[in-house]
mmCIF file of C-alpha atoms in Angstrom:
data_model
loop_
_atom_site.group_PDB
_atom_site.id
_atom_site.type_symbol
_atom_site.label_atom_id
_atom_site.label_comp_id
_atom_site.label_asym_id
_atom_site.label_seq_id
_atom_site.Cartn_x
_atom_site.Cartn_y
_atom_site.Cartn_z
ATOM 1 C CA UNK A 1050 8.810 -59.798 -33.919
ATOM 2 C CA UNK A 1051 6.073 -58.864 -36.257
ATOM 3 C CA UNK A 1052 3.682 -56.270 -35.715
ATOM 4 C CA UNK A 1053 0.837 -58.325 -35.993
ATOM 5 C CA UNK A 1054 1.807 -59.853 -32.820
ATOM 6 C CA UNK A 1055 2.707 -56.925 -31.335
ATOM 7 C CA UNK A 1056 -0.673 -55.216 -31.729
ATOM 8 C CA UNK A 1057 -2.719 -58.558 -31.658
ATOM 9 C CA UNK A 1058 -4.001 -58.327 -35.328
ATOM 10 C CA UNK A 1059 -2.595 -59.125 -39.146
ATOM 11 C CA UNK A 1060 -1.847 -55.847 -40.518
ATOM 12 C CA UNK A 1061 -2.304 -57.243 -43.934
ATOM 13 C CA UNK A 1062 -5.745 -57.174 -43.821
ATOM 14 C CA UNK A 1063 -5.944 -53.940 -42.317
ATOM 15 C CA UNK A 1064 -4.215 -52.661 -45.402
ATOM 16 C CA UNK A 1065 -6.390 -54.504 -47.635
ATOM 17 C CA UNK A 1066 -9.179 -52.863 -45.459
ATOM 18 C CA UNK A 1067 -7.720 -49.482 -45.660
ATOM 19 C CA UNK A 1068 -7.038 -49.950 -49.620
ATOM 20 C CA UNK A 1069 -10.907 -51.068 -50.110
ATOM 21 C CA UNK A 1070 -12.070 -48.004 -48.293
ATOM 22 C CA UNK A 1071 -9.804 -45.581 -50.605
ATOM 23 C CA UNK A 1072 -10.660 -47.902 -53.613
ATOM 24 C CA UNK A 1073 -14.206 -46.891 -52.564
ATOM 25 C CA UNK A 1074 -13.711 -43.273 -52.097
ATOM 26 C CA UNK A 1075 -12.482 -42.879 -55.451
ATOM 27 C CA UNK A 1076 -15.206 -44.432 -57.331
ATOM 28 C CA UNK A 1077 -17.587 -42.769 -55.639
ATOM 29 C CA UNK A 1078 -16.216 -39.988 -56.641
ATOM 30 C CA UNK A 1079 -15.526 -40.270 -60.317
ATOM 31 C CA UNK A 1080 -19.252 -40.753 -59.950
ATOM 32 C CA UNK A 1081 -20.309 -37.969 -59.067
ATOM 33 C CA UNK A 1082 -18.174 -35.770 -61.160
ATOM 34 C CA UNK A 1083 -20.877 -35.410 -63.630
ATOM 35 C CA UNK A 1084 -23.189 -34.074 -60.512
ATOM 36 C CA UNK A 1085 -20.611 -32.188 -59.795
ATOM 37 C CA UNK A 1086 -19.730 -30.536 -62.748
ATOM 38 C CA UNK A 1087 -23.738 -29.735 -62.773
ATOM 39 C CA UNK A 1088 -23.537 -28.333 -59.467
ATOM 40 C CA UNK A 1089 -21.039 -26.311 -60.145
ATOM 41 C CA UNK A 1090 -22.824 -24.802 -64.002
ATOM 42 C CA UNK A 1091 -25.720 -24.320 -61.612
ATOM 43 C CA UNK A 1092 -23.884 -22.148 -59.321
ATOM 44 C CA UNK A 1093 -22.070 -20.256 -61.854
ATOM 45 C CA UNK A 1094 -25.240 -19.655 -63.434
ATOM 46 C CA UNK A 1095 -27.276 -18.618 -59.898
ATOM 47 C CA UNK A 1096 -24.259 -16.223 -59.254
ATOM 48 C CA UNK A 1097 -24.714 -14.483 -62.792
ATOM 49 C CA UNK A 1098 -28.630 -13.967 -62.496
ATOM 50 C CA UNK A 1099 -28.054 -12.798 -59.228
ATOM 51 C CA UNK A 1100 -26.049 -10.235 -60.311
ATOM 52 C CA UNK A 1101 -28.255 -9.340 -63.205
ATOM 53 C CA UNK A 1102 -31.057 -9.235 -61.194
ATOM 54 C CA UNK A 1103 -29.475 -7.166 -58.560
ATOM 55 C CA UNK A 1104 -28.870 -4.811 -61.333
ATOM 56 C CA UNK A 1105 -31.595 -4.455 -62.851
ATOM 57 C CA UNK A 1106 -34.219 -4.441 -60.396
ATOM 58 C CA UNK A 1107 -32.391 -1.863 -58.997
ATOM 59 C CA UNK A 1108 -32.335 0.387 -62.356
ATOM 60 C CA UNK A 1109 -35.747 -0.727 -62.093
ATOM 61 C CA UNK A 1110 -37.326 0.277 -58.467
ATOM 62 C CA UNK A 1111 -35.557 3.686 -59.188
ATOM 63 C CA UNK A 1112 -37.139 4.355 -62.455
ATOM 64 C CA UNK A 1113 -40.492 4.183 -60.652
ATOM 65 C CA UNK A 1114 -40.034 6.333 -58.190
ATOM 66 C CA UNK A 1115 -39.307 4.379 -55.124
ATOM 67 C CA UNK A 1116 -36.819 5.330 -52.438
ATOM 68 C CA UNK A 1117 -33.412 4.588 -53.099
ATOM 69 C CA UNK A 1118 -32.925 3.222 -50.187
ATOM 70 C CA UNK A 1119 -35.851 1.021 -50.370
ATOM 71 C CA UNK A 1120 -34.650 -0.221 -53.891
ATOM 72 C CA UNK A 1121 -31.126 -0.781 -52.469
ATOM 73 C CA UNK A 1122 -32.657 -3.428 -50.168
ATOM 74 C CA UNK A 1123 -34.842 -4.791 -52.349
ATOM 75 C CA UNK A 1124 -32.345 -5.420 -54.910
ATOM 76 C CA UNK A 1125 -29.754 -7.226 -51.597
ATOM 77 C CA UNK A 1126 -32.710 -9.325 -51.241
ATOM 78 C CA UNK A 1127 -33.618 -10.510 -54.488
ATOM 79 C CA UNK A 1128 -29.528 -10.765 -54.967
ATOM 80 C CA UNK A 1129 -29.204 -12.911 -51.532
ATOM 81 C CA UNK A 1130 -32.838 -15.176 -52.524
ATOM 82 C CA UNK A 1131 -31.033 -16.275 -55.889
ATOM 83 C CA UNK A 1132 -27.841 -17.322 -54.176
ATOM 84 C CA UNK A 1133 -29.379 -19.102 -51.925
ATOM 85 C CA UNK A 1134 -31.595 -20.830 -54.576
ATOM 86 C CA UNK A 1135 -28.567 -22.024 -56.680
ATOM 87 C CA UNK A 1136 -26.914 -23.408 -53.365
ATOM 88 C CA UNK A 1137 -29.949 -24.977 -52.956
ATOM 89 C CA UNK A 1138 -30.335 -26.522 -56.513
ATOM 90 C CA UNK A 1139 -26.554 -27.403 -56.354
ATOM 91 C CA UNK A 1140 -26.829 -29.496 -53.450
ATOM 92 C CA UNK A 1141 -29.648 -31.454 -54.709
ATOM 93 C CA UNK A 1142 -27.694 -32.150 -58.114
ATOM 94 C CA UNK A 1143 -25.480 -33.643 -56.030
ATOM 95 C CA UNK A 1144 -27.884 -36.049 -54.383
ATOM 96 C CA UNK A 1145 -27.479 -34.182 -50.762
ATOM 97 C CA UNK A 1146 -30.882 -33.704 -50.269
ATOM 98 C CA UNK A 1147 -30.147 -34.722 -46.878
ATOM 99 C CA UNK A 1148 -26.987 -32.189 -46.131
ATOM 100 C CA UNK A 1149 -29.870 -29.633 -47.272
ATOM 101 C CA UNK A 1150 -31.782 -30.060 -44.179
ATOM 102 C CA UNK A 1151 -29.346 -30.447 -42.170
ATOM 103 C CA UNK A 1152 -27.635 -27.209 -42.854
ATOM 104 C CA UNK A 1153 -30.601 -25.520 -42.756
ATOM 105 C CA UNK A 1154 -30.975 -27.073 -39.068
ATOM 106 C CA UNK A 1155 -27.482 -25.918 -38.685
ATOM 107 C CA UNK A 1156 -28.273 -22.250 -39.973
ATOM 108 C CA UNK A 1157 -31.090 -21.838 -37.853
ATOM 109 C CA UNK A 1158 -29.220 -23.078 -34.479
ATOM 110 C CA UNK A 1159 -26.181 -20.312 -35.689
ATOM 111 C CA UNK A 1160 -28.585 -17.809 -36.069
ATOM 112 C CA UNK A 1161 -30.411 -18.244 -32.734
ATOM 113 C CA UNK A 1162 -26.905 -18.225 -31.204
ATOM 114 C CA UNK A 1163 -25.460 -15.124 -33.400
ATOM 115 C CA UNK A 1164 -28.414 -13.521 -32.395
ATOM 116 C CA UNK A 1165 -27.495 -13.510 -28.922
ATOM 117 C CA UNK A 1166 -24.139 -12.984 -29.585
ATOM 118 C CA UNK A 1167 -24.874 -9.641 -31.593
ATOM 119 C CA UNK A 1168 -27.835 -8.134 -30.190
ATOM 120 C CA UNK A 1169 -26.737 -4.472 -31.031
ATOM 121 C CA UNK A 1170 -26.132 -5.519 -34.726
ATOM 122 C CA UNK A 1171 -29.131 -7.268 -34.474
ATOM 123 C CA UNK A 1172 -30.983 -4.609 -33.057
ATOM 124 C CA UNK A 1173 -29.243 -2.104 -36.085
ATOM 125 C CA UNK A 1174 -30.450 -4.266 -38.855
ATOM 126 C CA UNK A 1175 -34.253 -4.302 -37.909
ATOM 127 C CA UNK A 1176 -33.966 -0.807 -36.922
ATOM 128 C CA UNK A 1177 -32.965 -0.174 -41.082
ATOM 129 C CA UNK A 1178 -35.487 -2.440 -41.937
ATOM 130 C CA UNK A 1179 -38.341 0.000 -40.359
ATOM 131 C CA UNK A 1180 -36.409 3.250 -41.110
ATOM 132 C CA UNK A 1181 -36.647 1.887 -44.669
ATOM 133 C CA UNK A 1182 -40.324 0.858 -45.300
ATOM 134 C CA UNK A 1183 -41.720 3.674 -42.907
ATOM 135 C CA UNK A 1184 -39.627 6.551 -43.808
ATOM 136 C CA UNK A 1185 -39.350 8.893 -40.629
ATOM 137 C CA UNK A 1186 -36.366 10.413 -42.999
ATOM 138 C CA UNK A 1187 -35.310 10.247 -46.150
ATOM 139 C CA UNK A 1188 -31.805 11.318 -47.852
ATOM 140 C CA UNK A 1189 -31.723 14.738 -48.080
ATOM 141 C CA UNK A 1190 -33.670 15.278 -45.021
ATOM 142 C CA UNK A 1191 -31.830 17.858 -42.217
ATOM 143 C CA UNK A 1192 -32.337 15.761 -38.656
ATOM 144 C CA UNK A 1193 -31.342 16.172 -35.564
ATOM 145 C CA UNK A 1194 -30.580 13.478 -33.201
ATOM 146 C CA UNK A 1195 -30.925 13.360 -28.913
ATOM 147 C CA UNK A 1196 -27.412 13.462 -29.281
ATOM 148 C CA UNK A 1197 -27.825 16.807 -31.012
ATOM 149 C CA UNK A 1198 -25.821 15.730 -34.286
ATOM 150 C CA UNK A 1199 -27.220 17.946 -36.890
ATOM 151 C CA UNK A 1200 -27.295 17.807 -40.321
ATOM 152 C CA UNK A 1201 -28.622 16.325 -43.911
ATOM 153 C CA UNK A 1202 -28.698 12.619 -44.415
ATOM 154 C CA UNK A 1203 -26.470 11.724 -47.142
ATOM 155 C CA UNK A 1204 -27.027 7.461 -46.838
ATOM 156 C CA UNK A 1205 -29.268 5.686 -45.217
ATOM 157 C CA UNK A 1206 -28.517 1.403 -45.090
ATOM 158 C CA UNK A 1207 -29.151 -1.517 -42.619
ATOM 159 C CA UNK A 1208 -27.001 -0.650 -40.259
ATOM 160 C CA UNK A 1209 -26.442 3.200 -39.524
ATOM 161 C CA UNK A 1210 -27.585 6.434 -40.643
ATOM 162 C CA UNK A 1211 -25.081 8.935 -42.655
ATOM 163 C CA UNK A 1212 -25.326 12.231 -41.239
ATOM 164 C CA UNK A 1213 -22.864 15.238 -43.150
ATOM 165 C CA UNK A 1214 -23.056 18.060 -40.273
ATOM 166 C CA UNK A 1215 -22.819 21.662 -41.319
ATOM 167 C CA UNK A 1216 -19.015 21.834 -40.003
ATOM 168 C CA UNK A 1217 -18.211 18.752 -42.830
ATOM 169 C CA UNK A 1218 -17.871 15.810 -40.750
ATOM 170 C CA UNK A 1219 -19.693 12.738 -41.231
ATOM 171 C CA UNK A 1220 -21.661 11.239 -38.181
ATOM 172 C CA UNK A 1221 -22.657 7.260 -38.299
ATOM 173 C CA UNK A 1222 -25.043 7.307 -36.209
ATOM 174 C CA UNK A 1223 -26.700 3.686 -35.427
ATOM 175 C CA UNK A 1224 -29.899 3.051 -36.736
ATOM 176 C CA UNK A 1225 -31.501 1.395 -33.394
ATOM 177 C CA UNK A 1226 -30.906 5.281 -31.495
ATOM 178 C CA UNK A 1227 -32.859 6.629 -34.310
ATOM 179 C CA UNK A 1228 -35.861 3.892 -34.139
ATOM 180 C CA UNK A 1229 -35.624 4.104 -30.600
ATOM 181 C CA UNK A 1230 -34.924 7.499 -29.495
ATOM 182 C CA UNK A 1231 -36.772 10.326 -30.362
ATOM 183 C CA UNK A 1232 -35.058 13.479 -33.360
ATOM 184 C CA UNK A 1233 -36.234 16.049 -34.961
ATOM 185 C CA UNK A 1234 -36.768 16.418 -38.729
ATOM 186 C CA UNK A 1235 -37.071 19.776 -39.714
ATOM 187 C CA UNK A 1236 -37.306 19.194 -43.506
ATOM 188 C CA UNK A 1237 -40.749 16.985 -43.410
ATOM 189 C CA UNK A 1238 -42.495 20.157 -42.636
ATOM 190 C CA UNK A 1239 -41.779 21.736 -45.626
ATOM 191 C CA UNK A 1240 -40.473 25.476 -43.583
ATOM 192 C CA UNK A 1241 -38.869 26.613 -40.650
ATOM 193 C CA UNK A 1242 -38.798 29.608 -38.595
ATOM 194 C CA UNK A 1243 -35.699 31.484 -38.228
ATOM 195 C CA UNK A 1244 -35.819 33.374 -34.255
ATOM 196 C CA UNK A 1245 -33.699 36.841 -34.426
ATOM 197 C CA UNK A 1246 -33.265 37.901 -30.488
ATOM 198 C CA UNK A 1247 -32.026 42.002 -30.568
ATOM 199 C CA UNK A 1248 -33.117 44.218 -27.816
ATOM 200 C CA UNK A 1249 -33.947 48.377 -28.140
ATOM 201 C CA UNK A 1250 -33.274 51.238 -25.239
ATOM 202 C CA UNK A 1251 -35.227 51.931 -22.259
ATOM 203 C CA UNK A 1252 -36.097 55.082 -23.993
ATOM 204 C CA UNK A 1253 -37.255 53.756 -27.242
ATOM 205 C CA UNK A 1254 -41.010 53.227 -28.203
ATOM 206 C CA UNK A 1255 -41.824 49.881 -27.985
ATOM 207 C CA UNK A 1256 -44.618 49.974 -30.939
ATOM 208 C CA UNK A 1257 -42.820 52.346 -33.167
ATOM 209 C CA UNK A 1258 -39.425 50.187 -32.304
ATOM 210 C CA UNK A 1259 -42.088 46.973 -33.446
ATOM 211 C CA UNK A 1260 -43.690 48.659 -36.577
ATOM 212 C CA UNK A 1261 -39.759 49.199 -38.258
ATOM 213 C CA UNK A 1262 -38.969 45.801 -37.599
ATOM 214 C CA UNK A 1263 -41.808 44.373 -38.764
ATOM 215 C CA UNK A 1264 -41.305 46.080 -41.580
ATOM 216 C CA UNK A 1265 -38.203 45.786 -42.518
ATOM 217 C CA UNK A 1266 -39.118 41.910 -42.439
ATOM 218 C CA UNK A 1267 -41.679 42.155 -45.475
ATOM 219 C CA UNK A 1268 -39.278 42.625 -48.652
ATOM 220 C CA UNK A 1269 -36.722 39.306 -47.092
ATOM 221 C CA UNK A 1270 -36.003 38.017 -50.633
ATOM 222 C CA UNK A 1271 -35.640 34.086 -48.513
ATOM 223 C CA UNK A 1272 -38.535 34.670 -46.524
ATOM 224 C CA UNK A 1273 -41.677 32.654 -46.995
ATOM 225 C CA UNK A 1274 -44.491 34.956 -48.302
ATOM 226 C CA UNK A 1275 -46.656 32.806 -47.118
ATOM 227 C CA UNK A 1276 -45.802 33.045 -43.220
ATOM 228 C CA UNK A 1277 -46.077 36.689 -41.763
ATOM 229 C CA UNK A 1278 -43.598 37.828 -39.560
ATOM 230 C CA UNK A 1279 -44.000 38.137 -35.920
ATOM 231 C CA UNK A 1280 -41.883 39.909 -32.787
ATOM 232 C CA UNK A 1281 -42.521 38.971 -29.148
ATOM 233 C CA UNK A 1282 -40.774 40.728 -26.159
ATOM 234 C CA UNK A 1283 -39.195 38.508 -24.021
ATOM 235 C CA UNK A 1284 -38.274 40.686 -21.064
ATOM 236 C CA UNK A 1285 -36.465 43.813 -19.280
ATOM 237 C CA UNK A 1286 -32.643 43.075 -19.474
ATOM 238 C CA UNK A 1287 -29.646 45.176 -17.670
ATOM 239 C CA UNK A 1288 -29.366 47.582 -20.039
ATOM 240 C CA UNK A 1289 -32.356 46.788 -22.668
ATOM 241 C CA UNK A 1290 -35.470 45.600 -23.698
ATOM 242 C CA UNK A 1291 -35.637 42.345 -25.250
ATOM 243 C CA UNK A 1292 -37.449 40.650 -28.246
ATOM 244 C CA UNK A 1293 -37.663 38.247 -30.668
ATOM 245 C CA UNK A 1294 -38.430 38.442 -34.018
ATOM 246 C CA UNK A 1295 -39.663 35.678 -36.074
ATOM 247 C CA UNK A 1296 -39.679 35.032 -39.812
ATOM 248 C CA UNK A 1297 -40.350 31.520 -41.727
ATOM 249 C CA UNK A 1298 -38.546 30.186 -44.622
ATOM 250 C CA UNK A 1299 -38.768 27.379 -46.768
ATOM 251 C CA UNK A 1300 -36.760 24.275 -45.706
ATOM 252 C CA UNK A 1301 -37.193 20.777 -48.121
ATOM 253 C CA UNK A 1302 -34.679 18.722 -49.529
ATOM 254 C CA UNK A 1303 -34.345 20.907 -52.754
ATOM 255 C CA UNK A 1304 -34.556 24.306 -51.164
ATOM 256 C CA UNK A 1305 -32.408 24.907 -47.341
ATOM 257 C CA UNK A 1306 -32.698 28.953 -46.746
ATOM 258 C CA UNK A 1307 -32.251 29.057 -43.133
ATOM 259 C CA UNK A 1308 -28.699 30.563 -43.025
ATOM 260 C CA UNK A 1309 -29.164 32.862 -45.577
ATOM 261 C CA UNK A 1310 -32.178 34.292 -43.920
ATOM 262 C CA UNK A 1311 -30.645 34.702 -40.525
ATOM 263 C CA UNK A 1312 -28.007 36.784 -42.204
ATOM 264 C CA UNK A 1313 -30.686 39.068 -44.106
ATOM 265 C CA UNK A 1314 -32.814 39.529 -41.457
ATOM 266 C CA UNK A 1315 -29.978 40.884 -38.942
ATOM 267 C CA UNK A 1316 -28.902 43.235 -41.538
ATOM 268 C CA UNK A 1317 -32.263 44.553 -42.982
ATOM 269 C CA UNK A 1318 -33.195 44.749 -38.939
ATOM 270 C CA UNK A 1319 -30.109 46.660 -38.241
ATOM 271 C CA UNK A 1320 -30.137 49.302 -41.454
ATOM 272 C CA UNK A 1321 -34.207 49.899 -40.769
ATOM 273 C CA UNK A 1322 -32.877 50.891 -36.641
ATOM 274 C CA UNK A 1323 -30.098 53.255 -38.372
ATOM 275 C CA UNK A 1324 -32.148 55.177 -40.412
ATOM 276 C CA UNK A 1325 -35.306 55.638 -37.490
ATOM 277 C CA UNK A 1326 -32.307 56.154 -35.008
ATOM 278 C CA UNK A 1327 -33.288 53.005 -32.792
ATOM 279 C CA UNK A 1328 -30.733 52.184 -30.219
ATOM 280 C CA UNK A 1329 -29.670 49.122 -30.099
ATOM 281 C CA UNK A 1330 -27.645 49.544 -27.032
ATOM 282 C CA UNK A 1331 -24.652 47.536 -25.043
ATOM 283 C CA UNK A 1332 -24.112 46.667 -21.864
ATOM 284 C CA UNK A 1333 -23.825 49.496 -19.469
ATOM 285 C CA UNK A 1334 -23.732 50.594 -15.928
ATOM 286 C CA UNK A 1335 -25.812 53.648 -14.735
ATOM 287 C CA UNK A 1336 -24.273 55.364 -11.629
ATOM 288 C CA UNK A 1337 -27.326 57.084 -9.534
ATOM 289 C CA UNK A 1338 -26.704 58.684 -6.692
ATOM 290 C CA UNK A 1339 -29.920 60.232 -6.230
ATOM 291 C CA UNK A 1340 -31.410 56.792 -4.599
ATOM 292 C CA UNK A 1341 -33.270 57.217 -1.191
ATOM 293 C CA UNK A 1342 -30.604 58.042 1.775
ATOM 294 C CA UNK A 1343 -27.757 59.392 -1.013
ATOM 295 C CA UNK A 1344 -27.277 62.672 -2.119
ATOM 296 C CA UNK A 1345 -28.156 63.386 -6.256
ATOM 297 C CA UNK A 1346 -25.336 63.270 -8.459
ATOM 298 C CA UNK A 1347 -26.391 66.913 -9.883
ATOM 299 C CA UNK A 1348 -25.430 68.093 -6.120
ATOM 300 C CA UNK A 1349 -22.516 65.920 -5.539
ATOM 301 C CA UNK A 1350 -20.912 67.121 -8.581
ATOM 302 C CA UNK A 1351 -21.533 70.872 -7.650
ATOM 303 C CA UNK A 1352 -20.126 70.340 -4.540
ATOM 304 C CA UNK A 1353 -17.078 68.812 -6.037
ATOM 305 C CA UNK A 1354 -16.751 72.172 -8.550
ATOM 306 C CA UNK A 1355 -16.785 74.448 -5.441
ATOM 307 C CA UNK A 1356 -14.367 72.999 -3.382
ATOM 308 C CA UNK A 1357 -11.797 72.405 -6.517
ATOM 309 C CA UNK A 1358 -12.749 76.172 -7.014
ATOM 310 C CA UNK A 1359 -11.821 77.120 -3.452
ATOM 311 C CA UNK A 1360 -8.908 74.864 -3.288
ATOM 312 C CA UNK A 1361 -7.552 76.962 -6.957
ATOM 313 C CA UNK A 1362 -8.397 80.397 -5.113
ATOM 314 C CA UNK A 1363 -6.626 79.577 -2.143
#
């Protein structure tokens, strides 16, 4: 039995049909090779300017002063704008004017759905785009996030914030909790004050014990010249009273001083206290027996002395 009665057709002619249609196929595309082999020079030659471009503007942003990061993303743009150019001009050498629209169509439905899809990343990638042009921080800057990551700001991109903490380690923080959130930039200011809490004997004089360390705050080779340096007592602790002594020092991207004036400050305040014998004391406990209702320690010990005598005599 033949298949065309089997099936209810003549499978010749779908053969013939089927041979047409490749026949077809194939000169359609020997014709178009030439468009093509133009599509694809075009492409090549997008990709290379893109590159160039890239390059260059970037040498070229930097040279005249603007942020790095800002160059950085100006250069991805004009290296993205090209590519997307050639693949534009490549499609139309090939007569697919109409596949142009459509995949435009196509891109704008995708992005509308990645957008759901990825609404942190999303979120992360306008974040940069603000963080870029407004510049709340820079690289270089010392910041400190809600979190309280602190540190200097070794990269800043379209996604997350480089942060290099004073222990070493290298926070990513995303760039949305840094648009959205509030932190604190301590290098926009320019300085910084460094707080020194100590705390002096009951016995001490409060204004001499001031004057010394006030003093021994002026010749601070890190402190700022600029700022004079203040002390304000904080309170009565258990065994002392309290203060805090302020100096400022300079803090920018080029010039960080905060450590190193902590550490001078705590010893200049600590020789100056030496040599005017200021006590700095420690924490103590005072035994008083001479409190309303209890006998005076004077008399308790006497009393002690005499019956250790009488016991010895005896």
């Amino acid at each position: 039995m033949r298949l065309a009665e089997i099936f209810g057709y003549d499978t010749q002619k779908v053969f013939e049909k089927i041979t047409e249609k490749l026949q077809g196929w194939g000169e359609a595309a020997i014709s178009s090779l030439p468009n093509l082999a133009l599509a694809i020079i075009i492409m090549t030659i997008a990709i290379f300017m893109a590159r160039k471009l890239k390059l260059y503007s970037n040498k070229y942003l930097t040279k005249i002063h603007i942020n790095p990061t800002i160059s950085r993303f100006l250069s991805q743009i004009i290296f993205m704008g090209m590519l997307v150019l050639g693949i534009m001009l490549s499609l139309s050498a090939m007569e697919l004017s109409k596949t142009v629209s459509s995949i435009l169509a196509g891109l704008g439905i995708m992005g509308l759905a990645l957008g759901f899809a990825f609404q942190d990343t999303a979120a992360n990638f306008m974040s940069g785009v603000f963080i870029t042009f407004n510049q709340p921080y820079k690289i270089g800057d010392v910041i400190q996030t809600k979190d309280g990551h602190e540190g200097k700001v070794i990269d800043v991109n379209l996604r997350v914030t480089k942060i290099r903490t004073y222990n070493g380690p290298i926070v990513h923080v995303p760039n949305r909790m840094l648009f959205q959130e509030f932190f604190i930039n301590y290098t926009e200011e320019g300085k910084r004050r460094v707080q020194i809490e100590c705390g002096v004997s009951y016995g001490e004089d409060l204004e001499t014990v001031q004057k010394i360390a006030l003093a021994a705050m002026e010749d601070l080779p890190s402190r700022l010249s600029t700022e004079e340096p203040s002390i304000f007592w904080t309170g009565f602790g258990d065994s002392s009273i309290n203060f805090i002594l302020n100096i400022w020092v300079k803090f920018s991207t080029e010039e960080i001083n905060f450590i190193p004036a902590r550490n001078e400050a705590i010893i200049a305040l600590k020789k100056a206290f030496d040599q005017e014998g200021i006590t700095i004391p420690f924490p103590i406990r005072t035994l008083d027996f001479g409190i309303k209702g209890g006998v005076p320690m004077k008399e308790e010990l006497g009393a002690l002395t005499l019956q250790k005598a009488k016991e010895n005599a005896n």
